[in-house]
PDB file of C-alpha atoms and ligand atoms in Angstrom:
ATOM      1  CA  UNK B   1       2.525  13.566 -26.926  1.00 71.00           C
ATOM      2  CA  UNK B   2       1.293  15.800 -23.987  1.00 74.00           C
ATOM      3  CA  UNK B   3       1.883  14.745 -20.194  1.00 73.00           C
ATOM      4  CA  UNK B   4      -1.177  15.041 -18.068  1.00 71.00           C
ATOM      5  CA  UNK B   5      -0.538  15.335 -14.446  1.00 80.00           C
ATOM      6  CA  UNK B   6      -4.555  15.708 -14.367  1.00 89.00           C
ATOM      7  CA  UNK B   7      -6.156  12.787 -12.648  1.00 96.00           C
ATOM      8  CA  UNK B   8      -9.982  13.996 -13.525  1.00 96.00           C
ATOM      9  CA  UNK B   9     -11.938  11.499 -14.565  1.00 95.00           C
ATOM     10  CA  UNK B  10      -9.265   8.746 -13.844  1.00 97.00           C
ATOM     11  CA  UNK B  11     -10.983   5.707 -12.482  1.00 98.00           C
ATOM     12  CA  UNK B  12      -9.211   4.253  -9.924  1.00 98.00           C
ATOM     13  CA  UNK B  13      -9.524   1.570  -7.289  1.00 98.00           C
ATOM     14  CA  UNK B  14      -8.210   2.318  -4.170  1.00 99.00           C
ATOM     15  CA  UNK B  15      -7.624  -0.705  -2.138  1.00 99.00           C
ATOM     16  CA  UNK B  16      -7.042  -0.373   2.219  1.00 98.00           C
ATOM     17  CA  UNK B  17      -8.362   3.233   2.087  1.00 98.00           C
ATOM     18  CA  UNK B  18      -9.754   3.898   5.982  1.00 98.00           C
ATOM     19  CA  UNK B  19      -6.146   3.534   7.506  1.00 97.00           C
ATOM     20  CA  UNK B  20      -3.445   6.259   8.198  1.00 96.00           C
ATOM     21  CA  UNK B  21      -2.594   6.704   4.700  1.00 98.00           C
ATOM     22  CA  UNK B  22      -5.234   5.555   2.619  1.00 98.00           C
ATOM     23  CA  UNK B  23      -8.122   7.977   4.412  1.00 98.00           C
ATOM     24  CA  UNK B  24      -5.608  10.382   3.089  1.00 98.00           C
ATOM     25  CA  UNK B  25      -4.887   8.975  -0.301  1.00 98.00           C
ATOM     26  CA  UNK B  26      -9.179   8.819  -0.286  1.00 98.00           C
ATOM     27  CA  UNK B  27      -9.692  11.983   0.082  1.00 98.00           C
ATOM     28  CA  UNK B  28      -7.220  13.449  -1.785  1.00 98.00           C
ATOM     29  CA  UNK B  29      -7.691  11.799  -4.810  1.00 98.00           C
ATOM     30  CA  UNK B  30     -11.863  12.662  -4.331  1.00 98.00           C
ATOM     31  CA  UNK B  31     -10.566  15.990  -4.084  1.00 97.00           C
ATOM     32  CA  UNK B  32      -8.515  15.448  -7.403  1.00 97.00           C
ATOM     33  CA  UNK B  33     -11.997  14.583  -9.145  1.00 97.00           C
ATOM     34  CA  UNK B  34     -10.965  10.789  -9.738  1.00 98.00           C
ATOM     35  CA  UNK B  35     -13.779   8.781 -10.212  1.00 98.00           C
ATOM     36  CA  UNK B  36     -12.525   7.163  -6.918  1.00 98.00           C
ATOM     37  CA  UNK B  37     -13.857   3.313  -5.711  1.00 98.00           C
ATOM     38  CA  UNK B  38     -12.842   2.972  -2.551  1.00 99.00           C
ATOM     39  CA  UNK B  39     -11.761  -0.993  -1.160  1.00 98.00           C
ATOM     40  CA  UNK B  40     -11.384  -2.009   2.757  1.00 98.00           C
ATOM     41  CA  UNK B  41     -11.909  -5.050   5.020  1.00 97.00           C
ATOM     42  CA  UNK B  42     -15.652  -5.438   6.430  1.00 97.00           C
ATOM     43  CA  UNK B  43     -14.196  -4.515   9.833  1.00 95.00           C
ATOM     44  CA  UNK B  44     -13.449  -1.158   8.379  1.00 97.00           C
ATOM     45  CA  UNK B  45     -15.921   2.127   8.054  1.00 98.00           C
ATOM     46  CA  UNK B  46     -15.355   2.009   4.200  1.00 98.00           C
ATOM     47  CA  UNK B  47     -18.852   2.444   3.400  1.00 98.00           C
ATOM     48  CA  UNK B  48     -19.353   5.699   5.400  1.00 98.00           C
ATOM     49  CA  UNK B  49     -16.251   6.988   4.029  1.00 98.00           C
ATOM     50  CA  UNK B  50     -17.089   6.129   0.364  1.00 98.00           C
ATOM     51  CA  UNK B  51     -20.587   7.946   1.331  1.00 98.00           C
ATOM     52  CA  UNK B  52     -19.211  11.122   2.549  1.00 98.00           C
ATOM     53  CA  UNK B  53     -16.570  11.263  -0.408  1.00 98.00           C
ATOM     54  CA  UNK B  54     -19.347  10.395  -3.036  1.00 97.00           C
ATOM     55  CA  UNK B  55     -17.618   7.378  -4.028  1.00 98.00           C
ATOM     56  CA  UNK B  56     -18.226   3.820  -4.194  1.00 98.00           C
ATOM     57  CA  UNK B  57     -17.262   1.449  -1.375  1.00 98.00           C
ATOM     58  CA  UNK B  58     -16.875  -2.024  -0.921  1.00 98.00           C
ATOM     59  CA  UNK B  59     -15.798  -4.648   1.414  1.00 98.00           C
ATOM     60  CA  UNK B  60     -13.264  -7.121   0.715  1.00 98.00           C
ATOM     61  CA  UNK B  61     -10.678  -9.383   2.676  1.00 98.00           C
ATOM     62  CA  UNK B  62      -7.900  -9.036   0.182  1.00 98.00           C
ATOM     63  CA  UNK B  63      -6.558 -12.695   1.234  1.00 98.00           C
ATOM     64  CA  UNK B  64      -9.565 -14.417  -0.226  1.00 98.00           C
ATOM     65  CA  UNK B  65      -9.069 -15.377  -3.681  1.00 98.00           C
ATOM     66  CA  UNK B  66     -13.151 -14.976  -4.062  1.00 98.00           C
ATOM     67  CA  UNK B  67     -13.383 -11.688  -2.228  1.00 98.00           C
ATOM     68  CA  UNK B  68     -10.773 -10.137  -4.452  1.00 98.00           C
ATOM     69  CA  UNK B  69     -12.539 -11.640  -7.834  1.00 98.00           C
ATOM     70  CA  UNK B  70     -15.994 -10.392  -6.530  1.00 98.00           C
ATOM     71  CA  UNK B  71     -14.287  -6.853  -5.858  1.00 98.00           C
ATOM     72  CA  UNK B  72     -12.712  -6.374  -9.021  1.00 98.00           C
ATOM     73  CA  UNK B  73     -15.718  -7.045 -10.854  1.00 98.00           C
ATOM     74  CA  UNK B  74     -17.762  -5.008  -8.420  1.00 98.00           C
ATOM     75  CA  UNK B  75     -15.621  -1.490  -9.271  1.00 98.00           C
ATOM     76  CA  UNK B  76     -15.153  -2.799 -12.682  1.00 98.00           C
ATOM     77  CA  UNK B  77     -19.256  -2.552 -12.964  1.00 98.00           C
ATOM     78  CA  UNK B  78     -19.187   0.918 -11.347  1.00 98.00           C
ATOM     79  CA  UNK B  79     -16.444   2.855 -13.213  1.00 98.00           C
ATOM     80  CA  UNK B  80     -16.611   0.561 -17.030  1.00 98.00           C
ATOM     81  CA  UNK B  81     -13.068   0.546 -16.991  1.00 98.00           C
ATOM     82  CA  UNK B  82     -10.048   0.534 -14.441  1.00 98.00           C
ATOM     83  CA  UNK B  83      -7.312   2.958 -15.540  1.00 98.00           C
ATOM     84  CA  UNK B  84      -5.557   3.104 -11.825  1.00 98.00           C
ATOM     85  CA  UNK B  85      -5.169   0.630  -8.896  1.00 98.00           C
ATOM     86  CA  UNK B  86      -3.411   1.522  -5.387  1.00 99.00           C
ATOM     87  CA  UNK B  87      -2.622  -1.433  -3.654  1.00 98.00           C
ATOM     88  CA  UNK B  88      -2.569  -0.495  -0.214  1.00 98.00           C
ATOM     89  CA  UNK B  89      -4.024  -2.531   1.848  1.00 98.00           C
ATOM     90  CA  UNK B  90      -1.499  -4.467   4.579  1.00 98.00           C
ATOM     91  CA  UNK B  91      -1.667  -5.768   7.912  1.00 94.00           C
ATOM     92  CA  UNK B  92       0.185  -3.892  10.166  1.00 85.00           C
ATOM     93  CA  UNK B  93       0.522  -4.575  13.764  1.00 77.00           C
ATOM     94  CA  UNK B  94      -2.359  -3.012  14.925  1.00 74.00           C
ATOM     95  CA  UNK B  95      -4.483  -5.302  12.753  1.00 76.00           C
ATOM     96  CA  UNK B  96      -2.529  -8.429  13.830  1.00 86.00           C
ATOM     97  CA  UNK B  97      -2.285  -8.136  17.050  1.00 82.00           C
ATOM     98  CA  UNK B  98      -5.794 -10.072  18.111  1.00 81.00           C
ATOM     99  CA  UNK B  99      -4.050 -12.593  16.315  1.00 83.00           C
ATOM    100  CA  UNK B 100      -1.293 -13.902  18.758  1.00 86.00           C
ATOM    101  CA  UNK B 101       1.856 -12.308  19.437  1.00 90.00           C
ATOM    102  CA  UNK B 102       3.069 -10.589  16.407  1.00 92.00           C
ATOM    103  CA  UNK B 103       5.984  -8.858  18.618  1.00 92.00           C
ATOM    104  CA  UNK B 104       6.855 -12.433  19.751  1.00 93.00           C
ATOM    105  CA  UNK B 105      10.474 -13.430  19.261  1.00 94.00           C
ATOM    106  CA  UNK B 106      11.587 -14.965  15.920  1.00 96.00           C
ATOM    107  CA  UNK B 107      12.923 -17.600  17.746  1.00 97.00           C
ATOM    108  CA  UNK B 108       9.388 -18.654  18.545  1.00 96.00           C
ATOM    109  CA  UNK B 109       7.573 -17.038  15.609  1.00 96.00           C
ATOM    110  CA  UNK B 110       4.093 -18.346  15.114  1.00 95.00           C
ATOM    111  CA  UNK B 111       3.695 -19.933  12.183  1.00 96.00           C
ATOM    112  CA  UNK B 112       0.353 -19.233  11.812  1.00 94.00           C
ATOM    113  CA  UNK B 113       0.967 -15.400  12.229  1.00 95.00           C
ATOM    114  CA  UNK B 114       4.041 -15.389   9.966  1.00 96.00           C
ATOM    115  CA  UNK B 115       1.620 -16.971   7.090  1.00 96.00           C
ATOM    116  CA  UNK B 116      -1.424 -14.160   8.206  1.00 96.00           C
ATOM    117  CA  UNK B 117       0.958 -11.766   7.406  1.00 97.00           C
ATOM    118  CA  UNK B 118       2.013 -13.113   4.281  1.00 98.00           C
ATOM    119  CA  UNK B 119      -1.465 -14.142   3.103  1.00 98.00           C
ATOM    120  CA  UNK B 120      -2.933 -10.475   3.062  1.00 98.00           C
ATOM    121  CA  UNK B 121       0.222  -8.542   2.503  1.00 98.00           C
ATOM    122  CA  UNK B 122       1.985 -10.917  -0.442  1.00 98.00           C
ATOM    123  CA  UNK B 123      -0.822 -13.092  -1.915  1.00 98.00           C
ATOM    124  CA  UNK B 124      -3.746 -10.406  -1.256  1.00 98.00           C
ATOM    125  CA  UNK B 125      -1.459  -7.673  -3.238  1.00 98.00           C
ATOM    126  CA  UNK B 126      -0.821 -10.011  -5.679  1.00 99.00           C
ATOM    127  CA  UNK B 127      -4.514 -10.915  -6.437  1.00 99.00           C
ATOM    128  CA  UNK B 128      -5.711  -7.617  -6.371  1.00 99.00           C
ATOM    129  CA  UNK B 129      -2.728  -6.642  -9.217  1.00 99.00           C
ATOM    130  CA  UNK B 130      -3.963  -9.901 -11.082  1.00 98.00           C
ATOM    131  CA  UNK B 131      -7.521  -9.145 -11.589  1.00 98.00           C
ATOM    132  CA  UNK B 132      -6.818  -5.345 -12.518  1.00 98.00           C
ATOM    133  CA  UNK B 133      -4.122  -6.261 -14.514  1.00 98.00           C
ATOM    134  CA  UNK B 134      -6.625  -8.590 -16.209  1.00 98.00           C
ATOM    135  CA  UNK B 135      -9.199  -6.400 -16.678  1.00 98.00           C
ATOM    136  CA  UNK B 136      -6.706  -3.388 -17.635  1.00 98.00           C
ATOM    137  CA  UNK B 137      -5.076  -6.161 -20.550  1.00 98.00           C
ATOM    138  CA  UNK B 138      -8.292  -6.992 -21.600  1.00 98.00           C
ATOM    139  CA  UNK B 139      -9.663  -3.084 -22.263  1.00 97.00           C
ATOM    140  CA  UNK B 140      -6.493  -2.707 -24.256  1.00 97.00           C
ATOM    141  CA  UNK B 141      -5.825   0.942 -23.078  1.00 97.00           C
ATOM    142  CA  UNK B 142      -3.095   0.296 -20.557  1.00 98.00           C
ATOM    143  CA  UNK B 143      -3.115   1.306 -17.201  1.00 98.00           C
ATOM    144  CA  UNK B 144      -1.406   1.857 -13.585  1.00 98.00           C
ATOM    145  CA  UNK B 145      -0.765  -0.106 -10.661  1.00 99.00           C
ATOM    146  CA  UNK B 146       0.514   1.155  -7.845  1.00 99.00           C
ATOM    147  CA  UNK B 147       1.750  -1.638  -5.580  1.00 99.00           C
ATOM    148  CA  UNK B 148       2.717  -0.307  -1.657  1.00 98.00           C
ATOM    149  CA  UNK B 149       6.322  -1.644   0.226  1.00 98.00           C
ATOM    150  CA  UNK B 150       8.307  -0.284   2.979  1.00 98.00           C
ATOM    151  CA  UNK B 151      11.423   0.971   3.984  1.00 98.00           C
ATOM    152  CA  UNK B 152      11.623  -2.697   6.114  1.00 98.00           C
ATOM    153  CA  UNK B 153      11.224  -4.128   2.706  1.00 98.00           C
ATOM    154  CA  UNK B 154      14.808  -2.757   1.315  1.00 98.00           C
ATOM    155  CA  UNK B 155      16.680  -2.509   4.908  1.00 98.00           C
ATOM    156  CA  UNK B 156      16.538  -4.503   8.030  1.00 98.00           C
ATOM    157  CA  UNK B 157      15.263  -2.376  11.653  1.00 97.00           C
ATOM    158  CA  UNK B 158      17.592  -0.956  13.696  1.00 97.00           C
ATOM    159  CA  UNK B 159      15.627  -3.066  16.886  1.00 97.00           C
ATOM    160  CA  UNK B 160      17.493  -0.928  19.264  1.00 96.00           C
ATOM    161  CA  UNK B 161      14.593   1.973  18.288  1.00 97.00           C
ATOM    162  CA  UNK B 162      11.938  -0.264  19.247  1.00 95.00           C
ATOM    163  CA  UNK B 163      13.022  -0.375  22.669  1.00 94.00           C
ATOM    164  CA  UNK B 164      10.778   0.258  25.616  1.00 91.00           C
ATOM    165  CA  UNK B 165       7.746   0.846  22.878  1.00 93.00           C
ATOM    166  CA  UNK B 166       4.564  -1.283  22.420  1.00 89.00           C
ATOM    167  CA  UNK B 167       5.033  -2.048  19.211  1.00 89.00           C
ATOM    168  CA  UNK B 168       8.083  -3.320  17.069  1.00 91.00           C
ATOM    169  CA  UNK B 169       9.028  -4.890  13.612  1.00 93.00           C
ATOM    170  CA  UNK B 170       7.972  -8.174  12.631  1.00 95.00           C
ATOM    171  CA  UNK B 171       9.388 -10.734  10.368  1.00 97.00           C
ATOM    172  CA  UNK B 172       6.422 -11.154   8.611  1.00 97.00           C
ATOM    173  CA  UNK B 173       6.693  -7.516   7.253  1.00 97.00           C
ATOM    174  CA  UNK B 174       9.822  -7.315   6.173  1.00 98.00           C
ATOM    175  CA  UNK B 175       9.472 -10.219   4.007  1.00 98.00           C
ATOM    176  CA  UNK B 176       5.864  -9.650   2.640  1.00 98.00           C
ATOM    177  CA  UNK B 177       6.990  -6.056   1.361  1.00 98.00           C
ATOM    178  CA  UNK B 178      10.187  -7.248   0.201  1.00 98.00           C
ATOM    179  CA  UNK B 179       8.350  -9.662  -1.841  1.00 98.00           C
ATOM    180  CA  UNK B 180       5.800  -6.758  -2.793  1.00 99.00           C
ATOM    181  CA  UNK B 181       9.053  -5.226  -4.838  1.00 99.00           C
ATOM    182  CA  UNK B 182       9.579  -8.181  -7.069  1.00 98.00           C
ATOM    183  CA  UNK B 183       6.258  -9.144  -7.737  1.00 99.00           C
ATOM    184  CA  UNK B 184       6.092  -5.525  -9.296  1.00 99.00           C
ATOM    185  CA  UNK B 185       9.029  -6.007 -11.182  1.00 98.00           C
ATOM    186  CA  UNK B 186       7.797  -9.558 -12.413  1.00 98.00           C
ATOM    187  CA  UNK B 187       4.752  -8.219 -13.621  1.00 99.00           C
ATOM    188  CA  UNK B 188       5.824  -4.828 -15.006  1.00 99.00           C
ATOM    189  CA  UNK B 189       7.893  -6.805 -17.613  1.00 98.00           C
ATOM    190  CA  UNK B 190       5.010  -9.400 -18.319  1.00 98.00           C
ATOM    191  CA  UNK B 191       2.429  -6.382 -18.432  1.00 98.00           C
ATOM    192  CA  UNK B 192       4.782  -3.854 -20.239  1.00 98.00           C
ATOM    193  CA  UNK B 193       4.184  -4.958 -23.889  1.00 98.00           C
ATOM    194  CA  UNK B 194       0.190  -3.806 -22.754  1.00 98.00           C
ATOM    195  CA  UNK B 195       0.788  -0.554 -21.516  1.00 98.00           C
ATOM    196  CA  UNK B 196       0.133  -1.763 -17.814  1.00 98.00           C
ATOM    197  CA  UNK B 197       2.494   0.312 -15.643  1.00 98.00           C
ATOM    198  CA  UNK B 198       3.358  -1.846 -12.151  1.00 99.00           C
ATOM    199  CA  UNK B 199       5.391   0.191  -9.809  1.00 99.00           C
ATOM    200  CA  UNK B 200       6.228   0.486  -6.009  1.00 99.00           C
ATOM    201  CA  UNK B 201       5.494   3.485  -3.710  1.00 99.00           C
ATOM    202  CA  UNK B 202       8.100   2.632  -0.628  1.00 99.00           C
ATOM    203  CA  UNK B 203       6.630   5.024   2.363  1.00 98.00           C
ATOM    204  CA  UNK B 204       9.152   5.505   5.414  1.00 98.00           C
ATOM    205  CA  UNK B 205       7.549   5.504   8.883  1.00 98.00           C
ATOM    206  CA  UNK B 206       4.520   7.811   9.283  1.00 98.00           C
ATOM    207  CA  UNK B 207       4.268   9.881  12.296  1.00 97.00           C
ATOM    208  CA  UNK B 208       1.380   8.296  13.834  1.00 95.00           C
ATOM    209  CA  UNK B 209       0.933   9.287  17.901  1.00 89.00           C
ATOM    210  CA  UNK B 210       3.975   7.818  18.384  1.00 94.00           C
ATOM    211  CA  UNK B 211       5.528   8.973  21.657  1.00 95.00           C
ATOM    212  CA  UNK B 212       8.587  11.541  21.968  1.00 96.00           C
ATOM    213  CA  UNK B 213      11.173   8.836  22.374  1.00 96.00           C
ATOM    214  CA  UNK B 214      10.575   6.673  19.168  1.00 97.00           C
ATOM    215  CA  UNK B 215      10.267  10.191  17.053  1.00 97.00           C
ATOM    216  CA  UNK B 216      13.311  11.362  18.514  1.00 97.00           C
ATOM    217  CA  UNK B 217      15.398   7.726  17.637  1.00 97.00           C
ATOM    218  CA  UNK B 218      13.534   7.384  14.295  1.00 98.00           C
ATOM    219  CA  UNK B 219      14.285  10.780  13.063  1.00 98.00           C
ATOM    220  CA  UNK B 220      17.870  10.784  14.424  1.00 98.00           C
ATOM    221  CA  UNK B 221      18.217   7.977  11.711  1.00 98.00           C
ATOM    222  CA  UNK B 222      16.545   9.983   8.846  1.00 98.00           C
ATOM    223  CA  UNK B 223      18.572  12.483   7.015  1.00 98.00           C
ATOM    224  CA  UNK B 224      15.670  14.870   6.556  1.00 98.00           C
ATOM    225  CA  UNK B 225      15.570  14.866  10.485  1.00 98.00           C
ATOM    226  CA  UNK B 226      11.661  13.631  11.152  1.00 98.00           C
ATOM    227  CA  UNK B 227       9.009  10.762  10.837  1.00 98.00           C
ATOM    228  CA  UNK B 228       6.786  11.483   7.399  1.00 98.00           C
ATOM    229  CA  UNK B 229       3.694  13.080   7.129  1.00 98.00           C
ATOM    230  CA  UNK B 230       0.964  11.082   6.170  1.00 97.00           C
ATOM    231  CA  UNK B 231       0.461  13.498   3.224  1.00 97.00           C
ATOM    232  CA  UNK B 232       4.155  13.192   2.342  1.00 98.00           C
ATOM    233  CA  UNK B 233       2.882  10.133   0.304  1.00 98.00           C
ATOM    234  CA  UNK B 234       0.184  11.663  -1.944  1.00 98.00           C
ATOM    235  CA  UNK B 235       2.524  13.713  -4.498  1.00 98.00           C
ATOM    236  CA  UNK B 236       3.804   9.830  -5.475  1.00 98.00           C
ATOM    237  CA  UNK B 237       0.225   8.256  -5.943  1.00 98.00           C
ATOM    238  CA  UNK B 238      -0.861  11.064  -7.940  1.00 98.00           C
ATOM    239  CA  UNK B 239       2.434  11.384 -10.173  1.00 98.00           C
ATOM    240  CA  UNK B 240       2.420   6.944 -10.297  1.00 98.00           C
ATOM    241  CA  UNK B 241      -1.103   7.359 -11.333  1.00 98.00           C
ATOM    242  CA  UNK B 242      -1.406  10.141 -13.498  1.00 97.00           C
ATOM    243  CA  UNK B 243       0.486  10.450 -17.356  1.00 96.00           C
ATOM    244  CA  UNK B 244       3.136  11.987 -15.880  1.00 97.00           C
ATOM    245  CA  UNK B 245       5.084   8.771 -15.002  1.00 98.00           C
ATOM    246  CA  UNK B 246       3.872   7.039 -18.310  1.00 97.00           C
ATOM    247  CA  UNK B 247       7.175   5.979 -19.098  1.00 98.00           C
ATOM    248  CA  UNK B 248       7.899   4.657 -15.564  1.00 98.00           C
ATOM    249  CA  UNK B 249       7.613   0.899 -15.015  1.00 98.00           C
ATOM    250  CA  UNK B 250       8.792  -2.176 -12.893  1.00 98.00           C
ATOM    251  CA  UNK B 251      10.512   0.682 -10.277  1.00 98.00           C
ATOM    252  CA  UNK B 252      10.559   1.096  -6.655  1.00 98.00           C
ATOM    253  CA  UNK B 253       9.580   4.684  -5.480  1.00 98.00           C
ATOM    254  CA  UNK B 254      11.099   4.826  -2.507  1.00 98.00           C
ATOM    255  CA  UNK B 255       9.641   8.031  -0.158  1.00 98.00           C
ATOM    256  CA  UNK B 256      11.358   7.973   3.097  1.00 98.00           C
ATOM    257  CA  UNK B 257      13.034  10.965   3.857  1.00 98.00           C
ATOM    258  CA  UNK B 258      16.748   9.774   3.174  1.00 98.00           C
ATOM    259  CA  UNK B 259      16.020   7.006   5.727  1.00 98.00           C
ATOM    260  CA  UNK B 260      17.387   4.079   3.335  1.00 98.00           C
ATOM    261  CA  UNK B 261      20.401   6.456   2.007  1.00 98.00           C
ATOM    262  CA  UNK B 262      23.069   6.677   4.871  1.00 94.00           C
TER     263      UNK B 262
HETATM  264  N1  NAD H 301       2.351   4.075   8.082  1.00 94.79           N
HETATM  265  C1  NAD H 301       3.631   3.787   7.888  1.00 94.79           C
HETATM  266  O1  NAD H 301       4.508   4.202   8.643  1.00 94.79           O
HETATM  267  C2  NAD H 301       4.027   2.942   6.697  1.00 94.79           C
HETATM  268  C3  NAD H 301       5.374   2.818   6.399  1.00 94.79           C
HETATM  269  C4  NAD H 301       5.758   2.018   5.329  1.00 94.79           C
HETATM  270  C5  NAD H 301       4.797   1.374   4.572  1.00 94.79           C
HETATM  271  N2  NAD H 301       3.488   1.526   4.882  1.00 94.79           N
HETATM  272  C6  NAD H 301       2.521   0.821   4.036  1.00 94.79           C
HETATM  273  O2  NAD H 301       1.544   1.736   3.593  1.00 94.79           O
HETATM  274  C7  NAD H 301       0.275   1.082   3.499  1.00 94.79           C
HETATM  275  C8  NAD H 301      -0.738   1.816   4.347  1.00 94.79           C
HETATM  276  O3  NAD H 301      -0.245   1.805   5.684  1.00 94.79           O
HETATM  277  P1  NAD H 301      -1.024   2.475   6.895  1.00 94.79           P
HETATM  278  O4  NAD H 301      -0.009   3.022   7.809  1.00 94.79           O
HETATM  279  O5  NAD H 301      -2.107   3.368   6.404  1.00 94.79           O
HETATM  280  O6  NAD H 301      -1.601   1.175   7.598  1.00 94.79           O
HETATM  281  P2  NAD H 301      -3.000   0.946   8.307  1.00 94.79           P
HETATM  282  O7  NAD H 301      -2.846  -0.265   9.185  1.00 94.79           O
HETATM  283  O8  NAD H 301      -3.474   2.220   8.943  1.00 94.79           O
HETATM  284  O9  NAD H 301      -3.923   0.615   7.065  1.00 94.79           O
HETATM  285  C9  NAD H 301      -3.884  -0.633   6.430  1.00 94.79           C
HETATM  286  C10 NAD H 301      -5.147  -0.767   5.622  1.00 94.79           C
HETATM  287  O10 NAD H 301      -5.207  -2.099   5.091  1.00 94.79           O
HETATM  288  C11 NAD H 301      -6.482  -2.646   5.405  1.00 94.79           C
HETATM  289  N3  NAD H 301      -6.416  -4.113   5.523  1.00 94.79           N
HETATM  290  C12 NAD H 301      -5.690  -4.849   6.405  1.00 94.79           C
HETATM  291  N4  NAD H 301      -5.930  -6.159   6.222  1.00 94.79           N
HETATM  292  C13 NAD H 301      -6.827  -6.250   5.191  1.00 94.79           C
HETATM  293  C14 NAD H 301      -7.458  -7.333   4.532  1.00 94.79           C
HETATM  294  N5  NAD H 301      -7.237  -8.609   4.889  1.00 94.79           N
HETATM  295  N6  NAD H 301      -8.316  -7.061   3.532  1.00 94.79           N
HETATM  296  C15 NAD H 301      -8.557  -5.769   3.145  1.00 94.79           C
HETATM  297  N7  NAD H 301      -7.972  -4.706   3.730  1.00 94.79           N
HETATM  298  C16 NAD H 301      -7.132  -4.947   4.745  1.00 94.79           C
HETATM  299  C17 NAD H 301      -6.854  -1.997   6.731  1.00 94.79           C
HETATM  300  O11 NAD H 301      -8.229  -2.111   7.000  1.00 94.79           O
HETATM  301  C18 NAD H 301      -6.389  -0.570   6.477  1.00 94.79           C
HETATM  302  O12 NAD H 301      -7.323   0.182   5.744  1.00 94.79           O
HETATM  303  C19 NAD H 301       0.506  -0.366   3.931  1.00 94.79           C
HETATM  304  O13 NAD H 301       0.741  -1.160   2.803  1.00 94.79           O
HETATM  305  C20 NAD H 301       1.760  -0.270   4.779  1.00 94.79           C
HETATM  306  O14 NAD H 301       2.462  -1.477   4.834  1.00 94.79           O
HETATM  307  C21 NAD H 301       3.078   2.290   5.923  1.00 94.79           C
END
């Protein structure tokens, strides 16, 4: 048996590919010559950035069971057969915040932005991996999800860095992408036996214009001494993806810099 690390001619479905890190993942995997489809919420420019990369886009809102079904079938009809899927799509802050106070104390959560967060982070990544790993079982030739956590899944925030910033950690998060790790596992040992591949890429916190101060406390608590790159994260989609990791299942990837080691 030969390892590939080549991923031309892999067709994959990208999924939350106009943010930080999936415009990268997008355009590095175009580059790669993956026959790329390219997945984002209608709010997003993910048509004009499936144009200029020559590869398919379409909308979806991940936490709509029907959205999800229509998408799958969508890249399914585009690329014949799914051999990759990067589950990347989350809401962050930024995409929350219209919603109500997502920095808001957990003392007076919001329900309804606790469940938000849960609906498109948790059940969207979940029905994304169900209707590739569907389709993947179904074509009998395996395949390889890539499911996306965080270091806030594994450890709890240090809230003293969030100080005197904008933005902070929210409950939400932490559990969603903690959840995000055993949903993996749970379906890399129901999958396994059909040479479906479910595995976690764990990204530490991407240097983002942040300002001086948060670097500075972030990176203190990082043994590698800074914030990632967002291109830090592309060696792990392309080894998760490619035949290089084809014995690799049901694991947690974790690419943070050290930050979860101390
Ligand atoms: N950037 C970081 O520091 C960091 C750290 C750890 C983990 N992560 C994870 O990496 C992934 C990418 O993060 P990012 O920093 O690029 O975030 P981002 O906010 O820039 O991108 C998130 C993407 O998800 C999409 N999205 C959000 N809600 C959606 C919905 N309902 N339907 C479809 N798409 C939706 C957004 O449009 C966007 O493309 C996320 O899963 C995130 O949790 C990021």
């Amino acid at each position: 048996m030969k390892a590939e690390f080549d991923l031309k001619g892999k067709r994959v479905l990208l999924v939350g590919a106009t943010g930080v890190l999936g415009r990268t993942y997008a355009e590095a995997l175009a580059a790669a010559g993956v026959r790329l489809v390219i997945a984002d919420h209608p709010a997003t420019d993910v048509l004009s950035l499936a144009q200029s990369l020559e590869a398919t886009g379409i909308t979806v809102d991940i936490s709509k069971e029907d959205e999800v079904v229509k998408c799958v079938e969508v890249a399914v009809g585009k690329l014949g057969i799914i051999d990759g899927l990067v589950n990347n799509a989350a809401a962050t802050s930024e995409s929350l915040r219209k919603e109500g106070d997502v920095f808001a104390p957990v003392e007076e959560y919001p329900l309804a932005l606790w469940q938000k967060t849960i609906d498109i982070n948790l059940t969207g990544t979940f029905l994304m991996a169900r209707e590739c790993g569907r389709h993947m079982k179904s074509c009998g030739k395996g395949g390889s999800i890539v499911n996306v956590s965080s270091i806030y899944g594994i450890v709890g925030p240090d809230h003293g860095i969030y100080d005197n910033q904008l933005f902070k950690s929210f409950p939400g998060y932490s559990a969603s992408k903690a959840g995000v790790i055993g949903l993996t596992k749970w379906l890399a040992t129901w999958w396994g036996a059909s040479g479906i591949r479910v595995n976690v890429l764990t990204p530490g916190g991407v240097l983002n214009d942040h300002n001086e101060e948060f670097e500075r406390a972030y990176s203190k608590k990082t043994p590698l001494g800074r914030m990632a790159d967002r291109s830090d994260m592309v060696g792990m989609v392309f080894y998760l993806l490619s035949d290089l990791s084809r014995y690799c299942t049901g694991q947690n990837y974790i690419v943070d810099g050290g930050f979860t080691s101390w």
